[in-house]
């Protein structure tokens, strides 16, 4: 079915301004809308060639507004058609004009300001915010804001990583570690019972973990979000 052409730029600017007027971050709007933060970001900056009808509905809910008004901004319906809103078959009429894209289930996870906070080594740590992501399962998953350049270009400074706790690491996996009280996000290698932590940035030297070190594997990095901070 051929869908109506939306004014992508106009609706993205409207959503951003409305969000900012409510003092919401993209992550907070993501949580309220039950959508991935990256979806919110791409809509706001006009990177989406097509916006899902149901996504607009969810975003309108997150922005505390009537979704019909957002449809009007997007160019989905005309001003004179708003009177049809109260008709029982209104949604059927709209659905006939718009190509729907099935939603993938999203999961909401907490975002922490540091590895130590996210792994529970700072007492009473609370999340900075929540974001919604497409994940195979959110059990034992948390988000952590990463500081530093050692894992660039894979993980940029101030990126958010999604870590799955209590997950066994294989060589070349990226993991989150505590080594002698210091937090690290590195690529994991193990051979002949020797653990080496590598950086993707070649300017940083490998770290060899020996038997006398206090070494804790916090979890495995399963997703990296470089573009939303």
Coordinates of C-alpha atoms in Angstrom, one line a residue:
X1 CA 0.0 0.0 0.0
X2 CA 1.3 3.4 -0.9
X3 CA 1.7 5.7 2.1
X4 CA 1.2 9.5 2.4
X5 CA 4.3 11.5 2.1
X6 CA 5.1 13.2 5.4
X7 CA 7.0 16.4 6.0
X8 CA 9.9 14.6 7.7
X9 CA 11.9 17.7 8.5
X10 CA 9.0 19.6 9.9
X11 CA 7.8 16.8 12.2
X12 CA 11.3 16.2 13.4
X13 CA 11.8 19.8 14.4
X14 CA 8.4 19.9 16.0
X15 CA 9.1 16.9 18.1
X16 CA 12.5 18.2 19.2
X17 CA 11.1 21.6 20.2
X18 CA 8.2 20.1 22.0
X19 CA 10.6 17.7 23.9
X20 CA 12.9 20.5 24.9
X21 CA 10.0 22.6 26.1
X22 CA 9.1 19.8 28.4
X23 CA 12.8 19.5 29.6
X24 CA 13.0 15.9 28.4
X25 CA 16.2 14.3 27.1
X26 CA 15.9 11.9 24.1
X27 CA 16.4 9.0 26.5
X28 CA 13.5 10.2 28.7
X29 CA 11.2 10.6 25.7
X30 CA 12.3 7.2 24.6
X31 CA 11.2 5.7 27.9
X32 CA 7.9 7.5 27.9
X33 CA 7.2 6.6 24.3
X34 CA 8.5 2.9 24.5
X35 CA 10.8 3.4 21.5
X36 CA 14.5 3.1 21.0
X37 CA 16.4 6.3 21.7
X38 CA 18.1 6.0 18.3
X39 CA 14.6 6.1 16.7
X40 CA 13.8 9.4 18.5
X41 CA 17.2 10.8 17.4
X42 CA 16.9 9.9 13.8
X43 CA 13.4 11.3 13.6
X44 CA 14.4 14.6 15.2
X45 CA 17.4 15.1 12.8
X46 CA 15.4 14.1 9.8
X47 CA 17.4 10.9 9.0
X48 CA 14.3 8.7 8.6
X49 CA 12.9 8.5 5.0
X50 CA 9.7 7.2 6.4
X51 CA 8.2 7.5 9.9
X52 CA 6.1 4.7 11.3
X53 CA 2.5 5.7 12.0
X54 CA 2.5 3.9 15.3
X55 CA 5.8 5.6 16.2
X56 CA 4.2 9.0 15.9
X57 CA 1.4 7.8 18.2
X58 CA 3.8 6.6 20.8
X59 CA 5.9 9.8 20.6
X60 CA 2.7 11.9 21.0
X61 CA 2.0 10.0 24.2
X62 CA 5.5 10.7 25.4
X63 CA 5.1 14.4 24.6
X64 CA 1.8 14.6 26.5
X65 CA -0.2 15.7 23.4
X66 CA -3.0 14.4 21.3
X67 CA -1.6 12.2 18.5
X68 CA -4.1 13.8 16.0
X69 CA -2.2 17.1 16.3
X70 CA 1.1 15.3 15.6
X71 CA -0.5 13.7 12.5
X72 CA -1.5 17.2 11.4
X73 CA 2.1 18.5 11.8
X74 CA 3.4 15.5 9.9
X75 CA 0.9 16.2 7.0
X76 CA -0.9 12.9 7.4
X77 CA -4.3 14.5 7.7
X78 CA -5.7 17.9 6.8
X79 CA -7.2 20.5 9.2
X80 CA -10.7 19.9 7.9
X81 CA -10.4 16.2 8.5
X82 CA -10.0 16.7 12.3
X83 CA -13.7 16.6 12.7
X84 CA -13.6 12.9 11.8
X85 CA -11.5 12.2 14.9
X86 CA -14.7 11.5 16.9
X87 CA -16.1 9.0 14.3
X88 CA -15.8 5.4 15.3
X89 CA -14.1 4.5 12.0
X90 CA -11.5 7.3 12.2
X91 CA -8.5 4.9 12.8
X92 CA -9.7 2.7 9.9
X93 CA -9.7 5.8 7.6
X94 CA -6.2 6.8 8.7
X95 CA -4.9 3.2 8.3
X96 CA -6.1 3.1 4.7
X97 CA -3.8 6.1 3.9
X98 CA -0.6 5.0 5.8
X99 CA 1.8 2.1 5.2
X100 CA 2.2 0.6 8.6
X101 CA 5.5 -1.0 9.7
X102 CA 5.4 -3.7 12.4
X103 CA 7.0 -2.7 15.6
X104 CA 9.7 -4.8 17.1
X105 CA 9.4 -5.4 20.9
X106 CA 11.6 -2.9 22.8
X107 CA 13.1 -3.3 26.3
X108 CA 13.8 -0.5 28.8
X109 CA 17.1 -0.5 30.6
X110 CA 18.7 1.9 33.2
X111 CA 21.7 4.1 32.3
X112 CA 24.4 4.6 34.9
X113 CA 27.1 7.3 35.0
X114 CA 30.0 4.9 35.5
X115 CA 31.1 1.3 35.5
X116 CA 31.4 1.2 39.3
X117 CA 27.9 2.6 39.7
X118 CA 26.3 0.2 37.1
X119 CA 28.1 -2.8 38.6
X120 CA 26.9 -2.0 42.1
X121 CA 30.3 -1.1 43.6
X122 CA 29.0 2.4 44.6
X123 CA 26.3 1.9 47.3
X124 CA 22.8 3.2 46.5
X125 CA 23.6 4.1 43.0
X126 CA 20.6 5.3 40.9
X127 CA 20.3 5.4 37.1
X128 CA 20.7 8.8 35.4
X129 CA 17.9 7.9 33.0
X130 CA 16.3 5.0 31.1
X131 CA 16.3 4.2 27.4
X132 CA 14.4 1.7 25.3
X133 CA 16.2 -0.6 22.9
X134 CA 15.6 -3.5 20.6
X135 CA 17.2 -6.4 22.6
X136 CA 16.7 -10.1 22.6
X137 CA 16.2 -9.9 26.3
X138 CA 16.8 -7.2 28.9
X139 CA 17.5 -9.6 31.8
X140 CA 20.7 -8.4 33.6
X141 CA 21.2 -5.7 31.1
X142 CA 22.3 -2.1 32.0
X143 CA 23.6 0.9 30.2
X144 CA 26.9 2.6 31.2
X145 CA 28.3 5.9 30.0
X146 CA 31.9 5.4 28.9
X147 CA 34.6 8.1 29.4
X148 CA 37.9 7.9 27.4
X149 CA 39.3 7.2 24.0
X150 CA 40.9 3.8 24.4
X151 CA 38.2 1.9 22.5
X152 CA 37.8 4.3 19.6
X153 CA 36.6 4.0 16.9
X154 CA 34.5 1.2 18.2
X155 CA 33.3 3.0 21.3
X156 CA 33.6 6.8 21.4
X157 CA 34.1 9.1 24.4
X158 CA 30.8 9.6 26.3
X159 CA 29.1 6.8 24.4
X160 CA 26.6 4.5 26.1
X161 CA 27.4 0.8 26.2
X162 CA 24.8 -1.9 27.0
X163 CA 26.3 -4.5 29.2
X164 CA 24.9 -7.9 30.0
X165 CA 25.9 -9.0 33.5
X166 CA 27.2 -12.5 34.4
X167 CA 27.9 -13.5 30.8
X168 CA 30.9 -15.6 29.9
X169 CA 33.4 -13.9 27.6
X170 CA 35.2 -15.4 24.7
X171 CA 38.4 -14.1 23.2
X172 CA 37.8 -10.9 21.2
X173 CA 34.6 -10.0 23.1
X174 CA 34.4 -6.5 24.5
X175 CA 33.8 -6.6 28.2
X176 CA 33.5 -4.5 31.3
X177 CA 36.1 -5.1 34.0
X178 CA 37.3 -4.0 37.4
X179 CA 41.0 -4.4 37.9
X180 CA 42.5 -3.5 41.2
X181 CA 39.7 -1.1 41.8
X182 CA 39.9 0.6 38.4
X183 CA 37.2 0.3 35.8
X184 CA 37.9 -0.7 32.2
X185 CA 36.1 -1.4 29.0
X186 CA 38.4 -3.5 26.9
X187 CA 38.6 -6.3 24.4
X188 CA 39.1 -9.6 26.2
X189 CA 41.7 -12.3 25.3
X190 CA 42.6 -15.4 27.2
X191 CA 45.2 -18.0 26.3
X192 CA 46.9 -20.6 28.6
X193 CA 45.2 -19.0 31.6
X194 CA 46.7 -15.6 30.8
X195 CA 44.2 -12.8 30.4
X196 CA 45.1 -9.7 28.3
X197 CA 42.9 -6.7 27.9
X198 CA 43.4 -4.9 24.6
X199 CA 42.3 -1.4 23.4
X200 CA 40.9 -0.9 19.9
X201 CA 42.9 2.3 19.9
X202 CA 46.5 1.3 19.1
X203 CA 47.9 4.2 21.1
X204 CA 47.0 2.4 24.3
X205 CA 49.1 -0.5 25.5
X206 CA 47.6 -3.9 26.4
X207 CA 47.0 -4.8 30.0
X208 CA 48.2 -8.2 31.3
X209 CA 46.3 -9.5 34.2
X210 CA 48.2 -11.8 36.6
X211 CA 47.2 -14.0 39.4
X212 CA 47.9 -11.4 42.1
X213 CA 45.5 -8.8 40.6
X214 CA 42.0 -8.2 41.9
X215 CA 40.2 -8.9 38.7
X216 CA 36.4 -8.9 38.2
X217 CA 34.6 -9.5 35.0
X218 CA 31.4 -7.4 35.3
X219 CA 29.8 -8.4 32.0
X220 CA 29.8 -8.4 28.2
X221 CA 29.2 -5.4 26.0
X222 CA 26.3 -6.4 23.6
X223 CA 25.5 -3.0 22.1
X224 CA 27.2 0.4 21.6
X225 CA 25.3 3.7 21.2
X226 CA 27.8 6.2 20.0
X227 CA 25.4 8.7 18.5
X228 CA 23.0 9.7 21.3
X229 CA 25.1 11.4 23.9

